[in-house]
């Protein structure tokens, strides 16, 4: 019998199967892939609700007292990462459409499944949960600034504030408010508590469903632009290799504990592909197609990297002291 605990322990393999299933649907039945395009944002919103509702909001306040960790997290994600990304795009130059996708996905730290991989990699998932709202707000404020710095006037013609505000409201604010309401209602009685417990089953299957929908709807674009996609993969692989070691230096400078250090490594190396995808899809058509394909490619490369991270981070990069 499949239990929730077993499903969570084996969730990485659910995600791998979801990637293959999405690729098969998108390539074998392109019409279905096109139909699934409009389902990306709604399914993603349900995923984020299912993750937010598991956050013990009242219990993680103490995590904010770890100012050393929060400072290190901000420096890693919003100073170290942009520098690394900018240098990598100099080493591996790309066209403007590809650069837009690369910058969108690599300049935004993950706020959803990074929690899962932090736990699997024996980090402190409560610290990661506590940092989630801060990371999201800061990345939404700074992303337009980074795009302007790195791409100049080229970005002004295609990047509008509307999609960012819409994504923030529909993908973050609404699921977050519903999650808080669910938790508050769960205190009213037994049936409400059962509903809250039932939502604990949602994150893993919803994450798998999101991957199926995203890959199925975008794999055709990846396949049709295969040459361009192959050229961008070295950036993603180099990023996955470099960031854990830079994060390790930041961990040492701030004298973070082992659990907090692993959490920082996962945060700095794991990117916000699923949340920025709707932003890419809202660009002008000539930019949207290639930017979305570039972002989906990063998801595939990153998930393969996370399977390595959950062994390498606790076993080699940040061992138990």
Tab-separated table of C-alpha atoms in Angstrom:
chain	number	residue	atom	x	y	z
A	1	UNK	CA	0.000	0.000	0.000
A	2	UNK	CA	1.336	3.432	-0.958
A	3	UNK	CA	1.689	5.713	2.069
A	4	UNK	CA	2.348	9.425	2.034
A	5	UNK	CA	5.726	8.899	3.680
A	6	UNK	CA	6.770	6.382	1.023
A	7	UNK	CA	5.599	8.694	-1.737
A	8	UNK	CA	7.611	11.593	-0.300
A	9	UNK	CA	10.750	9.469	0.070
A	10	UNK	CA	10.482	8.281	-3.525
A	11	UNK	CA	9.244	11.553	-4.975
A	12	UNK	CA	12.345	12.163	-7.087
A	13	UNK	CA	11.519	9.090	-9.177
A	14	UNK	CA	7.908	10.277	-9.566
A	15	UNK	CA	9.325	13.490	-11.033
A	16	UNK	CA	11.643	11.640	-13.398
A	17	UNK	CA	8.721	9.522	-14.654
A	18	UNK	CA	6.645	12.700	-15.013
A	19	UNK	CA	9.340	14.247	-17.213
A	20	UNK	CA	9.380	11.203	-19.490
A	21	UNK	CA	5.565	11.078	-19.583
A	22	UNK	CA	5.344	14.752	-20.503
A	23	UNK	CA	7.975	14.346	-23.209
A	24	UNK	CA	6.122	11.337	-24.660
A	25	UNK	CA	2.783	13.160	-24.725
A	26	UNK	CA	4.257	16.297	-26.261
A	27	UNK	CA	6.169	14.462	-28.992
A	28	UNK	CA	3.747	11.615	-29.756
A	29	UNK	CA	0.559	13.702	-29.552
A	30	UNK	CA	1.407	17.377	-30.250
A	31	UNK	CA	-2.285	18.304	-30.288
A	32	UNK	CA	-2.582	17.224	-26.640
A	33	UNK	CA	0.537	19.191	-25.809
A	34	UNK	CA	-1.000	22.315	-27.327
A	35	UNK	CA	-4.197	21.786	-25.327
A	36	UNK	CA	-2.201	21.512	-22.110
A	37	UNK	CA	-0.559	24.890	-22.715
A	38	UNK	CA	-3.406	26.784	-21.014
A	39	UNK	CA	-3.329	24.413	-18.021
A	40	UNK	CA	0.192	25.395	-16.913
A	41	UNK	CA	-0.717	28.340	-14.676
A	42	UNK	CA	-3.837	26.793	-13.007
A	43	UNK	CA	-2.013	23.545	-12.216
A	44	UNK	CA	0.972	25.493	-10.914
A	45	UNK	CA	-1.327	27.557	-8.664
A	46	UNK	CA	-2.776	24.359	-7.151
A	47	UNK	CA	0.756	23.033	-6.593
A	48	UNK	CA	1.792	26.191	-4.762
A	49	UNK	CA	-1.382	26.096	-2.633
A	50	UNK	CA	-0.644	22.476	-1.709
A	51	UNK	CA	2.876	23.453	-0.640
A	52	UNK	CA	1.883	26.657	1.169
A	53	UNK	CA	-0.807	24.898	3.189
A	54	UNK	CA	1.847	22.577	4.654
A	55	UNK	CA	3.872	25.515	5.992
A	56	UNK	CA	3.374	25.927	9.771
A	57	UNK	CA	3.200	29.718	9.545
A	58	UNK	CA	3.076	30.337	13.283
A	59	UNK	CA	5.913	27.941	14.036
A	60	UNK	CA	8.481	29.226	11.583
A	61	UNK	CA	8.655	32.751	12.981
A	62	UNK	CA	11.676	31.750	15.023
A	63	UNK	CA	13.552	31.011	11.815
A	64	UNK	CA	13.588	34.728	11.037
A	65	UNK	CA	15.793	35.247	14.071
A	66	UNK	CA	18.597	33.531	12.153
A	67	UNK	CA	19.791	36.795	10.622
A	68	UNK	CA	23.128	35.301	9.597
A	69	UNK	CA	21.348	32.778	7.395
A	70	UNK	CA	18.968	35.329	5.873
A	71	UNK	CA	21.857	37.684	5.059
A	72	UNK	CA	23.873	34.847	3.524
A	73	UNK	CA	20.830	33.736	1.519
A	74	UNK	CA	20.298	37.209	0.055
A	75	UNK	CA	23.971	37.608	-0.816
A	76	UNK	CA	24.148	34.188	-2.470
A	77	UNK	CA	20.971	34.612	-4.527
A	78	UNK	CA	21.063	38.292	-5.407
A	79	UNK	CA	24.775	39.138	-5.580
A	80	UNK	CA	26.734	35.936	-6.234
A	81	UNK	CA	24.216	34.341	-8.628
A	82	UNK	CA	23.783	37.399	-10.917
A	83	UNK	CA	27.560	37.777	-11.207
A	84	UNK	CA	27.972	34.091	-12.084
A	85	UNK	CA	25.103	34.194	-14.604
A	86	UNK	CA	26.455	37.328	-16.273
A	87	UNK	CA	29.933	35.805	-16.593
A	88	UNK	CA	28.519	32.551	-17.982
A	89	UNK	CA	26.587	34.436	-20.672
A	90	UNK	CA	29.835	36.147	-21.652
A	91	UNK	CA	31.604	32.788	-21.923
A	92	UNK	CA	28.643	31.203	-23.777
A	93	UNK	CA	27.083	34.080	-25.805
A	94	UNK	CA	23.457	33.647	-26.911
A	95	UNK	CA	20.847	35.434	-28.997
A	96	UNK	CA	18.547	37.949	-27.280
A	97	UNK	CA	15.556	35.594	-27.096
A	98	UNK	CA	17.662	32.857	-25.529
A	99	UNK	CA	19.258	35.328	-23.137
A	100	UNK	CA	15.817	36.441	-21.976
A	101	UNK	CA	14.945	32.868	-21.038
A	102	UNK	CA	18.311	32.276	-19.383
A	103	UNK	CA	18.092	35.447	-17.314
A	104	UNK	CA	14.453	34.870	-16.343
A	105	UNK	CA	15.157	31.401	-14.998
A	106	UNK	CA	18.644	31.749	-13.514
A	107	UNK	CA	18.162	35.097	-11.773
A	108	UNK	CA	15.144	33.897	-9.765
A	109	UNK	CA	15.660	31.521	-6.810
A	110	UNK	CA	13.222	28.636	-6.468
A	111	UNK	CA	10.485	28.922	-3.848
A	112	UNK	CA	8.639	25.635	-4.332
A	113	UNK	CA	10.323	22.284	-4.959
A	114	UNK	CA	13.622	23.526	-3.500
A	115	UNK	CA	11.991	22.784	-0.138
A	116	UNK	CA	11.608	19.151	-1.173
A	117	UNK	CA	15.187	18.776	-2.346
A	118	UNK	CA	16.550	20.618	0.699
A	119	UNK	CA	14.867	18.014	2.881
A	120	UNK	CA	16.136	15.138	0.735
A	121	UNK	CA	19.634	16.639	0.886
A	122	UNK	CA	19.491	16.752	4.707
A	123	UNK	CA	19.243	20.530	4.896
A	124	UNK	CA	16.966	22.609	7.125
A	125	UNK	CA	13.671	22.810	5.244
A	126	UNK	CA	12.106	25.044	7.924
A	127	UNK	CA	14.705	27.710	7.197
A	128	UNK	CA	13.891	27.365	3.514
A	129	UNK	CA	10.177	27.696	4.237
A	130	UNK	CA	10.781	30.799	6.330
A	131	UNK	CA	12.793	32.406	3.534
A	132	UNK	CA	10.223	31.710	0.803
A	133	UNK	CA	8.205	34.963	1.000
A	134	UNK	CA	11.376	37.057	1.280
A	135	UNK	CA	12.958	35.347	-1.729
A	136	UNK	CA	9.879	35.805	-3.865
A	137	UNK	CA	9.375	39.497	-3.072
A	138	UNK	CA	13.053	40.365	-3.561
A	139	UNK	CA	13.336	38.472	-6.855
A	140	UNK	CA	10.225	40.148	-8.256
A	141	UNK	CA	11.638	43.555	-7.313
A	142	UNK	CA	15.142	42.910	-8.622
A	143	UNK	CA	14.445	40.851	-11.758
A	144	UNK	CA	13.455	43.885	-13.894
A	145	UNK	CA	16.566	45.678	-12.620
A	146	UNK	CA	18.837	42.778	-13.568
A	147	UNK	CA	17.214	42.450	-16.997
A	148	UNK	CA	17.760	46.156	-17.625
A	149	UNK	CA	21.388	45.967	-16.446
A	150	UNK	CA	22.219	42.889	-18.516
A	151	UNK	CA	20.085	43.520	-21.630
A	152	UNK	CA	19.648	47.288	-21.663
A	153	UNK	CA	16.977	48.898	-23.823
A	154	UNK	CA	16.267	45.606	-25.634
A	155	UNK	CA	14.270	44.381	-22.666
A	156	UNK	CA	12.036	47.460	-22.468
A	157	UNK	CA	10.229	46.580	-25.679
A	158	UNK	CA	9.176	43.110	-24.541
A	159	UNK	CA	9.023	43.074	-20.735
A	160	UNK	CA	5.910	44.655	-19.228
A	161	UNK	CA	4.911	44.972	-15.576
A	162	UNK	CA	1.478	43.421	-16.135
A	163	UNK	CA	2.529	39.748	-16.417
A	164	UNK	CA	4.696	40.048	-13.308
A	165	UNK	CA	1.828	41.482	-11.260
A	166	UNK	CA	-0.592	38.891	-12.634
A	167	UNK	CA	1.789	36.017	-11.853
A	168	UNK	CA	2.369	37.363	-8.360
A	169	UNK	CA	-1.359	37.621	-7.633
A	170	UNK	CA	-2.524	34.370	-9.233
A	171	UNK	CA	0.435	32.109	-8.465
A	172	UNK	CA	1.509	33.390	-5.060
A	173	UNK	CA	-0.956	35.721	-3.315
A	174	UNK	CA	-4.149	33.750	-4.032
A	175	UNK	CA	-2.692	30.292	-3.159
A	176	UNK	CA	-1.039	31.783	-0.066
A	177	UNK	CA	-4.272	33.383	1.188
A	178	UNK	CA	-6.205	30.172	0.541
A	179	UNK	CA	-3.561	28.214	2.443
A	180	UNK	CA	-3.778	30.550	5.443
A	181	UNK	CA	-7.580	30.349	5.351
A	182	UNK	CA	-7.410	26.557	5.223
A	183	UNK	CA	-5.130	26.463	8.262
A	184	UNK	CA	-7.344	28.883	10.174
A	185	UNK	CA	-10.476	26.894	9.292
A	186	UNK	CA	-8.799	23.631	10.355
A	187	UNK	CA	-9.009	24.816	13.969
A	188	UNK	CA	-12.810	24.879	13.772
A	189	UNK	CA	-13.479	21.173	13.943
A	190	UNK	CA	-12.530	17.595	13.117
A	191	UNK	CA	-13.784	17.641	9.525
A	192	UNK	CA	-11.731	20.764	8.821
A	193	UNK	CA	-8.643	19.104	10.297
A	194	UNK	CA	-9.233	16.105	8.039
A	195	UNK	CA	-9.232	18.429	5.038
A	196	UNK	CA	-5.914	19.902	6.160
A	197	UNK	CA	-4.417	16.440	6.568
A	198	UNK	CA	-5.755	15.434	3.148
A	199	UNK	CA	-3.918	18.339	1.522
A	200	UNK	CA	-0.646	16.814	2.744
A	201	UNK	CA	-1.040	14.217	-0.009
A	202	UNK	CA	-1.123	16.875	-2.743
A	203	UNK	CA	2.438	18.271	-3.177
A	204	UNK	CA	4.112	15.216	-4.735
A	205	UNK	CA	1.354	14.261	-7.222
A	206	UNK	CA	0.718	17.926	-8.069
A	207	UNK	CA	4.438	18.499	-8.655
A	208	UNK	CA	4.482	15.476	-10.970
A	209	UNK	CA	1.364	16.753	-12.765
A	210	UNK	CA	2.940	20.190	-13.232
A	211	UNK	CA	6.019	18.595	-14.792
A	212	UNK	CA	3.860	16.510	-17.143
A	213	UNK	CA	1.839	19.556	-18.218
A	214	UNK	CA	4.842	21.863	-18.606
A	215	UNK	CA	6.993	19.399	-20.532
A	216	UNK	CA	4.119	18.138	-22.717
A	217	UNK	CA	3.127	21.678	-23.673
A	218	UNK	CA	6.672	22.909	-24.332
A	219	UNK	CA	8.699	19.900	-25.524
A	220	UNK	CA	7.712	20.537	-29.143
A	221	UNK	CA	9.327	23.958	-28.976
A	222	UNK	CA	12.430	22.458	-27.397
A	223	UNK	CA	12.619	19.817	-30.135
A	224	UNK	CA	12.098	22.297	-32.980
A	225	UNK	CA	14.826	24.579	-31.604
A	226	UNK	CA	17.153	21.731	-30.677
A	227	UNK	CA	20.336	23.376	-31.970
A	228	UNK	CA	19.682	26.523	-29.943
A	229	UNK	CA	18.782	24.455	-26.876
A	230	UNK	CA	21.975	22.407	-27.084
A	231	UNK	CA	23.975	25.633	-27.101
A	232	UNK	CA	22.397	26.823	-23.844
A	233	UNK	CA	22.830	23.580	-21.875
A	234	UNK	CA	26.514	24.315	-21.012
A	235	UNK	CA	25.363	27.439	-19.128
A	236	UNK	CA	23.000	25.387	-16.982
A	237	UNK	CA	25.513	22.617	-16.327
A	238	UNK	CA	28.246	25.114	-15.431
A	239	UNK	CA	25.848	26.927	-13.105
A	240	UNK	CA	25.011	23.675	-11.301
A	241	UNK	CA	28.713	22.911	-10.880
A	242	UNK	CA	29.846	26.373	-9.783
A	243	UNK	CA	27.145	27.536	-7.374
A	244	UNK	CA	27.558	24.879	-4.627
A	245	UNK	CA	31.220	25.794	-4.209
A	246	UNK	CA	30.594	29.539	-4.186
A	247	UNK	CA	27.802	28.912	-1.688
A	248	UNK	CA	30.248	26.894	0.415
A	249	UNK	CA	32.504	29.964	0.652
A	250	UNK	CA	29.554	32.125	1.733
A	251	UNK	CA	28.564	29.494	4.321
A	252	UNK	CA	32.070	29.565	5.758
A	253	UNK	CA	32.190	33.370	5.824
A	254	UNK	CA	28.892	33.573	7.753
A	255	UNK	CA	29.821	30.568	9.935
A	256	UNK	CA	26.536	28.809	9.284
A	257	UNK	CA	25.762	25.391	10.732
A	258	UNK	CA	25.694	22.270	8.590
A	259	UNK	CA	21.925	22.214	8.056
A	260	UNK	CA	21.742	25.923	7.248
A	261	UNK	CA	24.754	25.576	4.951
A	262	UNK	CA	23.135	22.805	2.938
A	263	UNK	CA	19.956	24.853	2.723
A	264	UNK	CA	21.914	27.798	1.322
A	265	UNK	CA	23.559	25.566	-1.285
A	266	UNK	CA	20.229	24.198	-2.499
A	267	UNK	CA	18.657	27.657	-2.615
A	268	UNK	CA	21.513	29.232	-4.575
A	269	UNK	CA	21.640	26.412	-7.112
A	270	UNK	CA	17.896	25.741	-7.576
A	271	UNK	CA	16.032	28.135	-9.846
A	272	UNK	CA	12.453	29.345	-10.227
A	273	UNK	CA	11.638	27.760	-13.588
A	274	UNK	CA	7.989	26.893	-12.951
A	275	UNK	CA	7.017	30.322	-11.638
A	276	UNK	CA	8.769	32.363	-14.344
A	277	UNK	CA	7.457	30.203	-17.191
A	278	UNK	CA	4.125	32.101	-17.354
A	279	UNK	CA	6.161	35.315	-17.551
A	280	UNK	CA	8.075	33.966	-20.543
A	281	UNK	CA	4.873	32.835	-22.232
A	282	UNK	CA	3.443	36.355	-21.898
A	283	UNK	CA	6.245	37.902	-23.963
A	284	UNK	CA	5.815	38.862	-27.599
A	285	UNK	CA	5.482	35.735	-29.815
A	286	UNK	CA	8.964	35.956	-31.330
A	287	UNK	CA	10.497	35.957	-27.831
A	288	UNK	CA	7.995	33.774	-25.977
A	289	UNK	CA	8.576	30.553	-27.918
A	290	UNK	CA	12.328	30.378	-27.529
A	291	UNK	CA	12.367	31.820	-23.976
A	292	UNK	CA	9.860	29.185	-22.822
A	293	UNK	CA	11.853	26.409	-24.496
A	294	UNK	CA	15.028	27.632	-22.788
A	295	UNK	CA	13.282	27.658	-19.397
A	296	UNK	CA	11.839	24.154	-19.837
A	297	UNK	CA	15.308	22.915	-20.768
A	298	UNK	CA	16.662	24.370	-17.541
A	299	UNK	CA	14.012	22.447	-15.584
A	300	UNK	CA	15.106	19.175	-17.144
A	301	UNK	CA	18.814	19.835	-16.567
A	302	UNK	CA	18.181	21.021	-13.016
A	303	UNK	CA	16.115	18.012	-11.965
A	304	UNK	CA	18.910	15.732	-13.155
A	305	UNK	CA	21.316	17.884	-11.155
A	306	UNK	CA	19.135	17.718	-8.041
A	307	UNK	CA	19.304	13.916	-8.115
A	308	UNK	CA	23.083	14.297	-7.854
A	309	UNK	CA	22.877	17.115	-5.306
A	310	UNK	CA	20.896	15.127	-2.752
A	311	UNK	CA	23.852	12.728	-2.546
A	312	UNK	CA	26.749	15.101	-3.208
A	313	UNK	CA	25.811	17.996	-0.918
A	314	UNK	CA	25.576	16.035	2.363
A	315	UNK	CA	28.219	13.489	1.322
A	316	UNK	CA	30.952	15.713	-0.131
A	317	UNK	CA	30.295	19.470	-0.223
A	318	UNK	CA	28.796	19.936	3.265
A	319	UNK	CA	29.461	16.903	5.430
A	320	UNK	CA	28.261	16.460	9.004
A	321	UNK	CA	30.640	18.074	11.451
